[in-house]
PDB file of C-alpha atoms in Angstrom:
ATOM      1  CA  GLY A   1      16.938   9.604 -19.506  1.00  0.00           C
ATOM      2  CA  ARG A   2      15.793   8.380 -16.126  1.00  0.00           C
ATOM      3  CA  HIS A   3      13.709   5.308 -15.356  1.00  0.00           C
ATOM      4  CA  TYR A   4      11.389   4.767 -12.424  1.00  0.00           C
ATOM      5  CA  LEU A   5       9.527   1.671 -11.271  1.00  0.00           C
ATOM      6  CA  ILE A   6       5.835   2.349 -10.547  1.00  0.00           C
ATOM      7  CA  LEU A   7       4.319  -0.092  -8.061  1.00  0.00           C
ATOM      8  CA  ALA A   8       0.537  -0.572  -8.296  1.00  0.00           C
ATOM      9  CA  GLU A   9      -0.578  -1.482  -4.786  1.00  0.00           C
ATOM     10  CA  ASN A  10      -3.834  -3.280  -3.979  1.00  0.00           C
ATOM     11  CA  THR A  11      -4.922  -1.933  -0.592  1.00  0.00           C
ATOM     12  CA  ALA A  12      -7.740  -4.492  -0.348  1.00  0.00           C
ATOM     13  CA  GLU A  13      -4.806  -6.668   0.763  1.00  0.00           C
ATOM     14  CA  ILE A  14      -3.438  -3.965   3.004  1.00  0.00           C
ATOM     15  CA  HIS A  15       0.254  -3.569   3.806  1.00  0.00           C
ATOM     16  CA  ALA A  16       1.988  -1.161   6.176  1.00  0.00           C
ATOM     17  CA  LEU A  17       2.761   1.148   3.232  1.00  0.00           C
ATOM     18  CA  GLY A  18      -0.093   0.693   0.782  1.00  0.00           C
ATOM     19  CA  GLY A  19      -1.058  -2.803  -0.300  1.00  0.00           C
ATOM     20  CA  PHE A  20       0.110  -5.937  -2.056  1.00  0.00           C
ATOM     21  CA  VAL A  21       2.106  -5.053  -5.179  1.00  0.00           C
ATOM     22  CA  GLY A  22       0.519  -7.076  -7.962  1.00  0.00           C
ATOM     23  CA  SER A  23       1.646  -5.127 -11.008  1.00  0.00           C
ATOM     24  CA  PHE A  24       4.097  -2.461 -12.097  1.00  0.00           C
ATOM     25  CA  ALA A  25       5.170  -0.243 -14.956  1.00  0.00           C
ATOM     26  CA  ILE A  26       8.256   1.734 -15.957  1.00  0.00           C
ATOM     27  CA  MET A  27       8.061   5.511 -16.208  1.00  0.00           C
ATOM     28  CA  SER A  28      10.751   7.090 -18.385  1.00  0.00           C
ATOM     29  CA  VAL A  29      11.705  10.756 -18.305  1.00  0.00           C
ATOM     30  CA  THR A  30      13.753  11.968 -21.291  1.00  0.00           C
ATOM     31  CA  ASN A  31      14.410  15.640 -22.009  1.00  0.00           C
ATOM     32  CA  GLY A  32      11.421  16.610 -19.912  1.00  0.00           C
ATOM     33  CA  LYS A  33       9.052  14.189 -21.670  1.00  0.00           C
ATOM     34  CA  ILE A  34       7.315  11.585 -19.486  1.00  0.00           C
ATOM     35  CA  GLU A  35       6.287   8.206 -20.876  1.00  0.00           C
ATOM     36  CA  ILE A  36       4.482   5.444 -18.973  1.00  0.00           C
ATOM     37  CA  GLY A  37       4.968   1.881 -20.171  1.00  0.00           C
ATOM     38  CA  ASP A  38       2.349  -0.840 -19.938  1.00  0.00           C
ATOM     39  CA  PHE A  39       1.603  -2.350 -16.546  1.00  0.00           C
ATOM     40  CA  TYR A  40       2.697  -5.956 -16.162  1.00  0.00           C
ATOM     41  CA  ASN A  41       1.909  -8.653 -13.641  1.00  0.00           C
ATOM     42  CA  LEU A  42       4.701  -8.764 -11.085  1.00  0.00           C
ATOM     43  CA  SER A  43       5.236 -12.503 -11.487  1.00  0.00           C
ATOM     44  CA  GLU A  44       5.774 -12.075 -15.251  1.00  0.00           C
ATOM     45  CA  VAL A  45       9.021 -10.191 -14.676  1.00  0.00           C
ATOM     46  CA  LEU A  46      10.057 -10.729 -11.061  1.00  0.00           C
ATOM     47  CA  SER A  47       9.890 -14.181  -9.500  1.00  0.00           C
ATOM     48  CA  TYR A  48       7.357 -14.138  -6.657  1.00  0.00           C
ATOM     49  CA  ALA A  49       9.621 -15.774  -4.069  1.00  0.00           C
ATOM     50  CA  GLU A  50      13.110 -16.816  -5.096  1.00  0.00           C
ATOM     51  CA  PHE A  51      15.880 -14.279  -4.574  1.00  0.00           C
ATOM     52  CA  PRO A  52      16.274 -12.241  -1.344  1.00  0.00           C
ATOM     53  CA  ALA A  53      15.988  -8.487  -1.820  1.00  0.00           C
ATOM     54  CA  GLY A  54      18.392  -7.565   0.965  1.00  0.00           C
ATOM     55  CA  ALA A  55      16.232  -6.969   4.036  1.00  0.00           C
ATOM     56  CA  THR A  56      18.171  -6.760   7.279  1.00  0.00           C
ATOM     57  CA  ALA A  57      18.014  -9.426   9.986  1.00  0.00           C
ATOM     58  CA  GLU A  58      16.100  -6.970  12.178  1.00  0.00           C
ATOM     59  CA  GLU A  59      13.539  -6.321   9.436  1.00  0.00           C
ATOM     60  CA  ILE A  60      13.043 -10.041   8.824  1.00  0.00           C
ATOM     61  CA  GLU A  61      12.666 -10.697  12.553  1.00  0.00           C
ATOM     62  CA  SER A  62      10.115  -7.884  12.877  1.00  0.00           C
ATOM     63  CA  PHE A  63       8.086  -8.326   9.693  1.00  0.00           C
ATOM     64  CA  GLY A  64       8.712 -11.920   8.630  1.00  0.00           C
ATOM     65  CA  LYS A  65      10.581 -13.491   5.723  1.00  0.00           C
ATOM     66  CA  ARG A  66       8.084 -12.185   3.176  1.00  0.00           C
ATOM     67  CA  CYS A  67       9.512  -8.677   3.541  1.00  0.00           C
ATOM     68  CA  ASP A  68      12.676 -10.088   1.938  1.00  0.00           C
ATOM     69  CA  LEU A  69      11.574 -12.958  -0.308  1.00  0.00           C
ATOM     70  CA  ASN A  70       8.045 -12.229  -1.538  1.00  0.00           C
ATOM     71  CA  HIS A  71       8.433  -9.467  -4.093  1.00  0.00           C
ATOM     72  CA  GLY A  72       4.853  -8.281  -3.803  1.00  0.00           C
ATOM     73  CA  ASP A  73       5.284  -7.841  -0.064  1.00  0.00           C
ATOM     74  CA  HIS A  74       8.365  -5.707   0.585  1.00  0.00           C
ATOM     75  CA  ASN A  75       6.125  -2.842   1.693  1.00  0.00           C
ATOM     76  CA  VAL A  76       5.100  -4.618   4.880  1.00  0.00           C
ATOM     77  CA  ILE A  77       8.156  -2.673   6.092  1.00  0.00           C
ATOM     78  CA  PRO A  78       6.722   0.728   7.129  1.00  0.00           C
ATOM     79  CA  ASP A  79       9.556   2.828   5.716  1.00  0.00           C
ATOM     80  CA  PHE A  80       9.551   3.536   1.987  1.00  0.00           C
ATOM     81  CA  SER A  81      13.210   4.549   1.986  1.00  0.00           C
ATOM     82  CA  ARG A  82      13.857   0.845   2.684  1.00  0.00           C
ATOM     83  CA  VAL A  83      11.041  -0.470   0.490  1.00  0.00           C
ATOM     84  CA  GLY A  84      12.346   1.481  -2.508  1.00  0.00           C
ATOM     85  CA  GLN A  85      15.849   0.121  -1.979  1.00  0.00           C
ATOM     86  CA  LEU A  86      14.560  -3.462  -1.823  1.00  0.00           C
ATOM     87  CA  TYR A  87      12.622  -3.095  -5.081  1.00  0.00           C
ATOM     88  CA  HIS A  88      15.668  -1.507  -6.674  1.00  0.00           C
ATOM     89  CA  ASN A  89      17.762  -4.468  -5.510  1.00  0.00           C
ATOM     90  CA  ILE A  90      15.405  -7.115  -6.818  1.00  0.00           C
ATOM     91  CA  TRP A  91      14.899  -5.284 -10.117  1.00  0.00           C
ATOM     92  CA  SER A  92      18.665  -5.131 -10.606  1.00  0.00           C
ATOM     93  CA  PHE A  93      18.848  -8.897 -10.044  1.00  0.00           C
ATOM     94  CA  TYR A  94      16.231  -9.774 -12.680  1.00  0.00           C
ATOM     95  CA  GLN A  95      16.569  -6.910 -15.187  1.00  0.00           C
ATOM     96  CA  GLU A  96      19.517  -5.269 -16.929  1.00  0.00           C
ATOM     97  CA  ASP A  97      18.267  -1.672 -17.120  1.00  0.00           C
ATOM     98  CA  GLU A  98      19.017   0.542 -14.123  1.00  0.00           C
ATOM     99  CA  LEU A  99      16.353   2.215 -12.003  1.00  0.00           C
ATOM    100  CA  ASP A 100      16.651   5.780 -10.764  1.00  0.00           C
ATOM    101  CA  GLY A 101      13.792   5.468  -8.314  1.00  0.00           C
ATOM    102  CA  VAL A 102      10.592   3.750  -7.208  1.00  0.00           C
ATOM    103  CA  PHE A 103       7.036   5.104  -6.903  1.00  0.00           C
ATOM    104  CA  GLY A 104       4.297   3.417  -4.861  1.00  0.00           C
ATOM    105  CA  LEU A 105       0.675   4.314  -5.626  1.00  0.00           C
ATOM    106  CA  ASP A 106      -2.752   2.892  -4.818  1.00  0.00           C
ATOM    107  CA  PRO A 107      -6.248   3.050  -6.398  1.00  0.00           C
ATOM    108  CA  VAL A 108      -7.352   5.916  -4.160  1.00  0.00           C
ATOM    109  CA  PHE A 109      -4.502   7.986  -5.585  1.00  0.00           C
ATOM    110  CA  LEU A 110      -5.711   7.119  -9.090  1.00  0.00           C
ATOM    111  CA  GLN A 111      -9.189   8.241  -8.012  1.00  0.00           C
ATOM    112  CA  TYR A 112      -7.776  11.572  -6.829  1.00  0.00           C
ATOM    113  CA  LEU A 113      -6.055  11.991 -10.201  1.00  0.00           C
ATOM    114  CA  LEU A 114      -9.285  11.245 -12.073  1.00  0.00           C
ATOM    115  CA  GLU A 115     -11.002  13.945 -10.024  1.00  0.00           C
ATOM    116  CA  SER A 116      -8.658  16.428 -11.693  1.00  0.00           C
ATOM    117  CA  VAL A 117      -8.710  15.105 -15.286  1.00  0.00           C
ATOM    118  CA  GLY A 118     -12.113  13.439 -15.685  1.00  0.00           C
ATOM    119  CA  GLY A 119     -13.100   9.809 -16.110  1.00  0.00           C
ATOM    120  CA  ILE A 120     -11.948   7.057 -18.454  1.00  0.00           C
ATOM    121  CA  ASP A 121     -13.949   4.592 -20.522  1.00  0.00           C
ATOM    122  CA  THR A 122     -12.491   1.103 -20.152  1.00  0.00           C
ATOM    123  CA  SER A 123     -12.657  -1.748 -22.640  1.00  0.00           C
ATOM    124  CA  TYR A 124     -14.668  -3.682 -20.035  1.00  0.00           C
ATOM    125  CA  GLY A 125     -17.712  -1.433 -20.446  1.00  0.00           C
ATOM    126  CA  VAL A 126     -17.133   0.259 -17.083  1.00  0.00           C
ATOM    127  CA  TRP A 127     -16.758   4.021 -16.695  1.00  0.00           C
ATOM    128  CA  VAL A 128     -14.208   4.877 -14.002  1.00  0.00           C
ATOM    129  CA  ASP A 129     -13.879   8.373 -12.553  1.00  0.00           C
ATOM    130  CA  GLY A 130     -13.088  10.413  -9.462  1.00  0.00           C
ATOM    131  CA  SER A 131     -16.111   9.062  -7.584  1.00  0.00           C
ATOM    132  CA  ASN A 132     -15.830   5.301  -8.044  1.00  0.00           C
ATOM    133  CA  ALA A 133     -12.309   4.229  -9.061  1.00  0.00           C
ATOM    134  CA  ALA A 134     -11.191   2.790  -5.721  1.00  0.00           C
ATOM    135  CA  ALA A 135     -14.409   0.914  -4.965  1.00  0.00           C
ATOM    136  CA  VAL A 136     -14.611  -0.548  -8.483  1.00  0.00           C
ATOM    137  CA  MET A 137     -10.961  -1.616  -8.607  1.00  0.00           C
ATOM    138  CA  LEU A 138     -10.630  -2.903  -5.052  1.00  0.00           C
ATOM    139  CA  ASN A 139     -13.974  -4.593  -4.543  1.00  0.00           C
ATOM    140  CA  GLN A 140     -16.850  -4.365  -7.021  1.00  0.00           C
ATOM    141  CA  SER A 141     -14.929  -5.777  -9.987  1.00  0.00           C
ATOM    142  CA  LEU A 142     -14.112  -8.865  -7.894  1.00  0.00           C
ATOM    143  CA  TYR A 143     -17.845  -9.625  -7.768  1.00  0.00           C
ATOM    144  CA  TRP A 144     -18.125  -9.262 -11.557  1.00  0.00           C
ATOM    145  CA  TRP A 145     -15.132 -11.110 -13.008  1.00  0.00           C
ATOM    146  CA  ASP A 146     -12.562 -13.798 -12.381  1.00  0.00           C
ATOM    147  CA  PRO A 147      -9.263 -12.776 -10.700  1.00  0.00           C
ATOM    148  CA  GLY A 148      -7.277 -12.715 -13.962  1.00  0.00           C
ATOM    149  CA  THR A 149      -9.786 -10.359 -15.585  1.00  0.00           C
ATOM    150  CA  CYS A 150      -9.756  -8.142 -12.484  1.00  0.00           C
ATOM    151  CA  ASP A 151      -5.975  -7.895 -12.630  1.00  0.00           C
ATOM    152  CA  ASP A 152      -6.135  -6.973 -16.332  1.00  0.00           C
ATOM    153  CA  PHE A 153      -8.815  -4.375 -15.559  1.00  0.00           C
ATOM    154  CA  TYR A 154      -6.704  -2.888 -12.769  1.00  0.00           C
ATOM    155  CA  ARG A 155      -3.727  -2.534 -15.094  1.00  0.00           C
ATOM    156  CA  GLU A 156      -5.864  -0.897 -17.797  1.00  0.00           C
ATOM    157  CA  VAL A 157      -7.270   1.675 -15.383  1.00  0.00           C
ATOM    158  CA  ALA A 158      -3.778   2.497 -14.101  1.00  0.00           C
ATOM    159  CA  ASN A 159      -2.410   2.771 -17.642  1.00  0.00           C
ATOM    160  CA  LYS A 160      -5.214   4.963 -18.962  1.00  0.00           C
ATOM    161  CA  THR A 161      -5.207   7.220 -15.899  1.00  0.00           C
ATOM    162  CA  LEU A 162      -1.474   7.903 -16.080  1.00  0.00           C
ATOM    163  CA  ASP A 163      -1.589   8.234 -19.879  1.00  0.00           C
ATOM    164  CA  LYS A 164      -4.339  10.828 -19.496  1.00  0.00           C
ATOM    165  CA  ILE A 165      -2.257  12.717 -16.941  1.00  0.00           C
ATOM    166  CA  PHE A 166       1.044  12.672 -18.816  1.00  0.00           C
ATOM    167  CA  GLY A 167      -0.072  12.162 -22.405  1.00  0.00           C
ATOM    168  CA  ASP A 168      -0.550  15.853 -23.060  1.00  0.00           C
ATOM    169  CA  LEU A 169       1.134  17.995 -20.451  1.00  0.00           C
ATOM    170  CA  ASP A 170       0.058  21.173 -22.269  1.00  0.00           C
ATOM    171  CA  THR A 171      -3.604  20.533 -21.376  1.00  0.00           C
ATOM    172  CA  MET A 172      -3.021  19.216 -17.854  1.00  0.00           C
ATOM    173  CA  ASP A 173      -4.998  20.773 -15.020  1.00  0.00           C
ATOM    174  CA  VAL A 174      -1.832  21.586 -13.097  1.00  0.00           C
ATOM    175  CA  PRO A 175      -3.506  22.916  -9.897  1.00  0.00           C
ATOM    176  CA  GLY A 176      -5.834  19.910  -9.822  1.00  0.00           C
ATOM    177  CA  PHE A 177      -2.965  17.515 -10.411  1.00  0.00           C
ATOM    178  CA  LEU A 178      -0.805  19.092  -7.708  1.00  0.00           C
ATOM    179  CA  ASN A 179      -3.717  19.034  -5.264  1.00  0.00           C
ATOM    180  CA  ALA A 180      -4.293  15.320  -5.964  1.00  0.00           C
ATOM    181  CA  VAL A 181      -0.612  14.517  -5.492  1.00  0.00           C
ATOM    182  CA  SER A 182      -0.357  16.582  -2.292  1.00  0.00           C
ATOM    183  CA  LYS A 183      -3.465  14.966  -0.824  1.00  0.00           C
ATOM    184  CA  ALA A 184      -2.196  11.481  -1.686  1.00  0.00           C
ATOM    185  CA  ALA A 185       1.216  12.232  -0.179  1.00  0.00           C
ATOM    186  CA  ASP A 186      -0.377  13.382   3.081  1.00  0.00           C
ATOM    187  CA  GLU A 187      -2.259  10.063   3.255  1.00  0.00           C
ATOM    188  CA  GLY A 188       0.694   7.895   2.205  1.00  0.00           C
ATOM    189  CA  ARG A 189      -0.950   6.935  -1.092  1.00  0.00           C
ATOM    190  CA  CYS A 190       1.847   8.245  -3.301  1.00  0.00           C
ATOM    191  CA  LEU A 191       5.346   7.510  -2.010  1.00  0.00           C
ATOM    192  CA  VAL A 192       8.680   7.991  -3.747  1.00  0.00           C
ATOM    193  CA  TRP A 193      12.230   6.756  -3.259  1.00  0.00           C
ATOM    194  CA  VAL A 194      15.101   7.878  -5.522  1.00  0.00           C
ATOM    195  CA  ARG A 195      18.766   6.970  -5.655  1.00  0.00           C
ATOM    196  CA  ASP A 196      19.866  10.603  -5.789  1.00  0.00           C
ATOM    197  CA  GLU A 197      20.465  11.487  -2.121  1.00  0.00           C
ATOM    198  CA  ILE A 198      19.850  15.213  -2.617  1.00  0.00           C
ATOM    199  CA  ILE A 199      16.471  14.622  -4.266  1.00  0.00           C
ATOM    200  CA  GLU A 200      15.611  11.958  -1.685  1.00  0.00           C
ATOM    201  CA  GLN A 201      16.220  14.471   1.098  1.00  0.00           C
ATOM    202  CA  ALA A 202      13.913  16.952  -0.641  1.00  0.00           C
ATOM    203  CA  LEU A 203      11.235  14.240  -0.905  1.00  0.00           C
ATOM    204  CA  LYS A 204      11.561  13.575   2.814  1.00  0.00           C
ATOM    205  CA  GLU A 205      11.058  17.256   3.586  1.00  0.00           C
ATOM    206  CA  ALA A 206       7.986  17.304   1.319  1.00  0.00           C
ATOM    207  CA  ASP A 207       6.488  14.174   2.972  1.00  0.00           C
ATOM    208  CA  PHE A 208       6.712  12.026  -0.165  1.00  0.00           C
ATOM    209  CA  ALA A 209       9.340   9.642   1.217  1.00  0.00           C
ATOM    210  CA  GLY A 210       7.190   7.665   3.660  1.00  0.00           C
ATOM    211  CA  ILE A 211       9.928   7.355   6.276  1.00  0.00           C
ATOM    212  CA  LEU A 212       9.699   6.429   9.952  1.00  0.00           C
ATOM    213  CA  ALA A 213      10.079   9.378  12.295  1.00  0.00           C
ATOM    214  CA  HIS A 214      13.306   9.445  14.312  1.00  0.00           C
ATOM    215  CA  ASP A 215      13.085  12.854  15.985  1.00  0.00           C
ATOM    216  CA  SER A 216      13.015  12.479  19.786  1.00  0.00           C
ATOM    217  CA  THR A 217      12.042  16.142  20.134  1.00  0.00           C
ATOM    218  CA  LYS A 218       8.836  15.420  18.189  1.00  0.00           C
ATOM    219  CA  PRO A 219       7.994  11.882  19.292  1.00  0.00           C
ATOM    220  CA  GLU A 220       5.534   9.859  17.215  1.00  0.00           C
ATOM    221  CA  VAL A 221       4.155   6.384  17.747  1.00  0.00           C
ATOM    222  CA  GLY A 222       3.630   4.256  14.655  1.00  0.00           C
ATOM    223  CA  VAL A 223       0.677   1.888  14.156  1.00  0.00           C
ATOM    224  CA  TYR A 224       0.806  -0.211  10.988  1.00  0.00           C
ATOM    225  CA  VAL A 225      -1.401  -3.016   9.717  1.00  0.00           C
ATOM    226  CA  SER A 226      -0.542  -5.667   7.116  1.00  0.00           C
ATOM    227  CA  ASP A 227      -2.859  -8.421   5.887  1.00  0.00           C
ATOM    228  CA  GLY A 228      -1.854 -11.845   7.148  1.00  0.00           C
ATOM    229  CA  SER A 229      -4.245 -13.974   5.094  1.00  0.00           C
ATOM    230  CA  THR A 230      -3.363 -13.053   1.448  1.00  0.00           C
ATOM    231  CA  SER A 231      -7.053 -12.286   0.959  1.00  0.00           C
ATOM    232  CA  LYS A 232      -8.730  -9.080  -0.245  1.00  0.00           C
ATOM    233  CA  MET A 233     -10.802  -8.691   2.928  1.00  0.00           C
ATOM    234  CA  SER A 234      -8.865  -5.605   4.022  1.00  0.00           C
ATOM    235  CA  PHE A 235     -11.229  -3.572   1.841  1.00  0.00           C
ATOM    236  CA  TYR A 236     -13.619  -3.820   4.793  1.00  0.00           C
ATOM    237  CA  ILE A 237     -11.194  -2.820   7.558  1.00  0.00           C
ATOM    238  CA  SER A 238     -11.229   0.436   9.460  1.00  0.00           C
ATOM    239  CA  MET A 239      -8.814   1.636  12.136  1.00  0.00           C
ATOM    240  CA  ASP A 240      -9.525   4.217  14.809  1.00  0.00           C
ATOM    241  CA  THR A 241      -6.785   5.565  17.067  1.00  0.00           C
ATOM    242  CA  GLU A 242      -7.387   7.537  20.264  1.00  0.00           C
ATOM    243  CA  LEU A 243      -4.576   9.271  22.141  1.00  0.00           C
ATOM    244  CA  SER A 244      -4.950  10.707  25.640  1.00  0.00           C
ATOM    245  CA  GLU A 245      -3.720  14.042  26.864  1.00  0.00           C
ATOM    246  CA  PRO A 246      -0.104  13.851  28.118  1.00  0.00           C
ATOM    247  CA  ILE A 247       0.489  12.425  31.555  1.00  0.00           C
ATOM    248  CA  HIS A 248       3.281  14.332  33.312  1.00  0.00           C
ATOM    249  CA  ASN A 249       5.652  11.953  35.071  1.00  0.00           C
ATOM    250  CA  ALA A 250       7.787  12.823  38.111  1.00  0.00           C
ATOM    251  CA  ASP A 251      11.019  12.497  36.122  1.00  0.00           C
ATOM    252  CA  GLY A 252       9.882  15.127  33.623  1.00  0.00           C
ATOM    253  CA  SER A 253       8.908  12.676  30.901  1.00  0.00           C
ATOM    254  CA  HIS A 254       5.452  12.374  29.374  1.00  0.00           C
ATOM    255  CA  SER A 255       3.280   9.310  28.936  1.00  0.00           C
ATOM    256  CA  TYR A 256       0.159   8.788  26.829  1.00  0.00           C
ATOM    257  CA  ARG A 257      -2.604   6.223  26.887  1.00  0.00           C
ATOM    258  CA  MET A 258      -3.427   4.985  23.428  1.00  0.00           C
ATOM    259  CA  ALA A 259      -6.249   2.801  22.107  1.00  0.00           C
ATOM    260  CA  VAL A 260      -6.308   1.342  18.596  1.00  0.00           C
ATOM    261  CA  THR A 261      -9.516  -0.262  17.347  1.00  0.00           C
ATOM    262  CA  LEU A 262      -9.518  -2.419  14.217  1.00  0.00           C
ATOM    263  CA  LYS A 263     -12.979  -3.199  12.872  1.00  0.00           C
ATOM    264  CA  ASN A 264     -14.262  -5.621  10.267  1.00  0.00           C
ATOM    265  CA  ASN A 265     -17.085  -3.788   8.482  1.00  0.00           C
ATOM    266  CA  PHE A 266     -18.168  -6.681   6.258  1.00  0.00           C
ATOM    267  CA  ASP A 267     -21.954  -7.076   6.428  1.00  0.00           C
ATOM    268  CA  GLN A 268     -23.119 -10.376   4.957  1.00  0.00           C
ATOM    269  CA  SER A 269     -26.728  -9.187   4.796  1.00  0.00           C
ATOM    270  CA  ALA A 270     -25.728  -6.445   2.343  1.00  0.00           C
ATOM    271  CA  TYR A 271     -24.508  -8.992  -0.239  1.00  0.00           C
ATOM    272  CA  LYS A 272     -26.976 -11.094  -2.169  1.00  0.00           C
ATOM    273  CA  GLN A 273     -24.291 -13.348  -3.690  1.00  0.00           C
ATOM    274  CA  PRO A 274     -21.466 -15.429  -2.194  1.00  0.00           C
ATOM    275  CA  ILE A 275     -18.255 -13.609  -1.400  1.00  0.00           C
ATOM    276  CA  PRO A 276     -15.834 -14.080  -4.329  1.00  0.00           C
ATOM    277  CA  ASP A 277     -13.035 -16.593  -4.020  1.00  0.00           C
ATOM    278  CA  TYR A 278     -10.478 -13.818  -4.633  1.00  0.00           C
ATOM    279  CA  ILE A 279     -11.734 -11.877  -1.591  1.00  0.00           C
ATOM    280  CA  GLU A 280     -12.367 -14.606   0.972  1.00  0.00           C
ATOM    281  CA  VAL A 281      -9.921 -15.805   3.607  1.00  0.00           C
ATOM    282  CA  LYS A 282      -8.519 -19.313   3.170  1.00  0.00           C
ATOM    283  CA  MET A 283      -6.880 -20.138   6.485  1.00  0.00           C
ATOM    284  CA  PRO A 284      -7.447 -23.185   8.702  1.00  0.00           C
ATOM    285  CA  GLY A 285      -9.702 -22.343  11.609  1.00  0.00           C
ATOM    286  CA  ARG A 286     -10.748 -18.986  10.140  1.00  0.00           C
ATOM    287  CA  GLY A 287     -14.064 -17.891   8.712  1.00  0.00           C
ATOM    288  CA  GLU A 288     -14.017 -16.823   5.078  1.00  0.00           C
ATOM    289  CA  THR A 289     -14.812 -13.216   6.033  1.00  0.00           C
ATOM    290  CA  ASP A 290     -12.604 -12.980   9.133  1.00  0.00           C
ATOM    291  CA  LEU A 291      -9.849 -10.399   9.187  1.00  0.00           C
ATOM    292  CA  TYR A 292      -6.394 -11.704  10.036  1.00  0.00           C
ATOM    293  CA  GLU A 293      -4.037  -8.770  10.354  1.00  0.00           C
ATOM    294  CA  GLU A 294      -0.488  -8.210  11.535  1.00  0.00           C
ATOM    295  CA  CYS A 295      -0.478  -5.078  13.672  1.00  0.00           C
ATOM    296  CA  HIS A 296       2.884  -3.478  14.406  1.00  0.00           C
ATOM    297  CA  ILE A 297       3.161  -0.758  17.024  1.00  0.00           C
ATOM    298  CA  ILE A 298       6.432   1.166  16.928  1.00  0.00           C
ATOM    299  CA  ALA A 299       7.560   3.188  19.927  1.00  0.00           C
ATOM    300  CA  PRO A 300       8.486   6.887  19.673  1.00  0.00           C
ATOM    301  CA  GLU A 301      12.166   7.643  19.237  1.00  0.00           C
ATOM    302  CA  GLY A 302      13.769   7.553  22.676  1.00  0.00           C
ATOM    303  CA  GLY A 303      10.603   6.151  24.280  1.00  0.00           C
ATOM    304  CA  HIS A 304       9.009   2.783  24.941  1.00  0.00           C
ATOM    305  CA  ILE A 305       5.692   0.922  25.024  1.00  0.00           C
ATOM    306  CA  GLU A 306       4.289  -0.757  28.118  1.00  0.00           C
ATOM    307  CA  ASN A 307       1.038  -2.380  29.315  1.00  0.00           C
ATOM    308  CA  LEU A 308       0.077  -3.609  25.838  1.00  0.00           C
ATOM    309  CA  SER A 309      -3.082  -5.708  25.796  1.00  0.00           C
ATOM    310  CA  GLY A 310      -5.732  -6.682  23.294  1.00  0.00           C
ATOM    311  CA  GLU A 311      -9.140  -8.290  23.042  1.00  0.00           C
ATOM    312  CA  ARG A 312     -11.499  -9.490  20.352  1.00  0.00           C
ATOM    313  CA  LEU A 313     -15.124  -8.397  20.453  1.00  0.00           C
ATOM    314  CA  ASN A 314     -18.232  -9.513  18.554  1.00  0.00           C
ATOM    315  CA  THR A 315     -16.371 -11.956  16.339  1.00  0.00           C
ATOM    316  CA  GLN A 316     -18.085 -14.731  14.414  1.00  0.00           C
ATOM    317  CA  GLY A 317     -18.355 -17.519  16.964  1.00  0.00           C
ATOM    318  CA  ASP A 318     -15.090 -16.732  18.752  1.00  0.00           C
ATOM    319  CA  ALA A 319     -14.954 -16.444  22.512  1.00  0.00           C
ATOM    320  CA  PRO A 320     -13.889 -12.979  23.755  1.00  0.00           C
ATOM    321  CA  GLY A 321     -10.738 -14.504  25.216  1.00  0.00           C
ATOM    322  CA  ASP A 322      -9.636 -16.083  21.925  1.00  0.00           C
ATOM    323  CA  SER A 323      -7.159 -13.297  21.229  1.00  0.00           C
ATOM    324  CA  GLU A 324      -3.887 -13.950  19.424  1.00  0.00           C
ATOM    325  CA  TRP A 325      -1.747 -10.912  20.143  1.00  0.00           C
ATOM    326  CA  LYS A 326       2.024 -10.987  20.129  1.00  0.00           C
TER     327      LYS A 326
END
């Protein structure tokens, strides 16, 4: 049989590819039968920060030491072909059984799946379905329960959703399932890395691999955001990107003007209770509902970035010139 590590990502603590990995499960495939094991807290099986996973010096310089040492944070690297390898490496260090691949999924993907198979009744008295799964898991439950209970709830929803999908393949809504998976892949909510190079190439062609683009004939610029505060405030973030029409240069090359706007949508007046400890930011000099994000902008293959500038607007008590871009 084959064994795959499933990473449950919490996008309320956003990372370049998904969110903080707080829990995981093993999916086994034997003679065509799929079984999903229980989800476990990452720190129960993999030390949070002890053994390096094998990130390159360039990756560490670009994304910080946590991309190598903090095993919930490898996906601050915006290339899942590397992220999968790092999780494979660290799993091999702590566990004896071999992995054939790694899946990364987030609560919105689970919501898409529930749209195709119906809702689930949790042991916490909360009905979760294709209309509310992400909001309940990423935000609302944090206002109801303590962090440990929220983590247990998250794992139960993930377990029951995947069990419902794979528990009885004969009754699966195959078109609905495939539509959910395709939609999630397009949005980077379901990413896969496998050791088999032939299958990995097929995943890349089907947009499941989450790789950086390296085709100079089809240049793409990459904009990635990772939480820098270890809070769950990223639930309230939105990002808007505007790209100009091409500017034709004298040497035959093309330039584009690009504007990226990150917005904190938290509205204190909409909440009648204090923001939960699990959500709020705990950084010196920062407000508890401030967003503190690492924004990485990656140039197109064969191109470059110039005239980069930034400003902060309408922040809580900060002067407009109090920007901290690097």
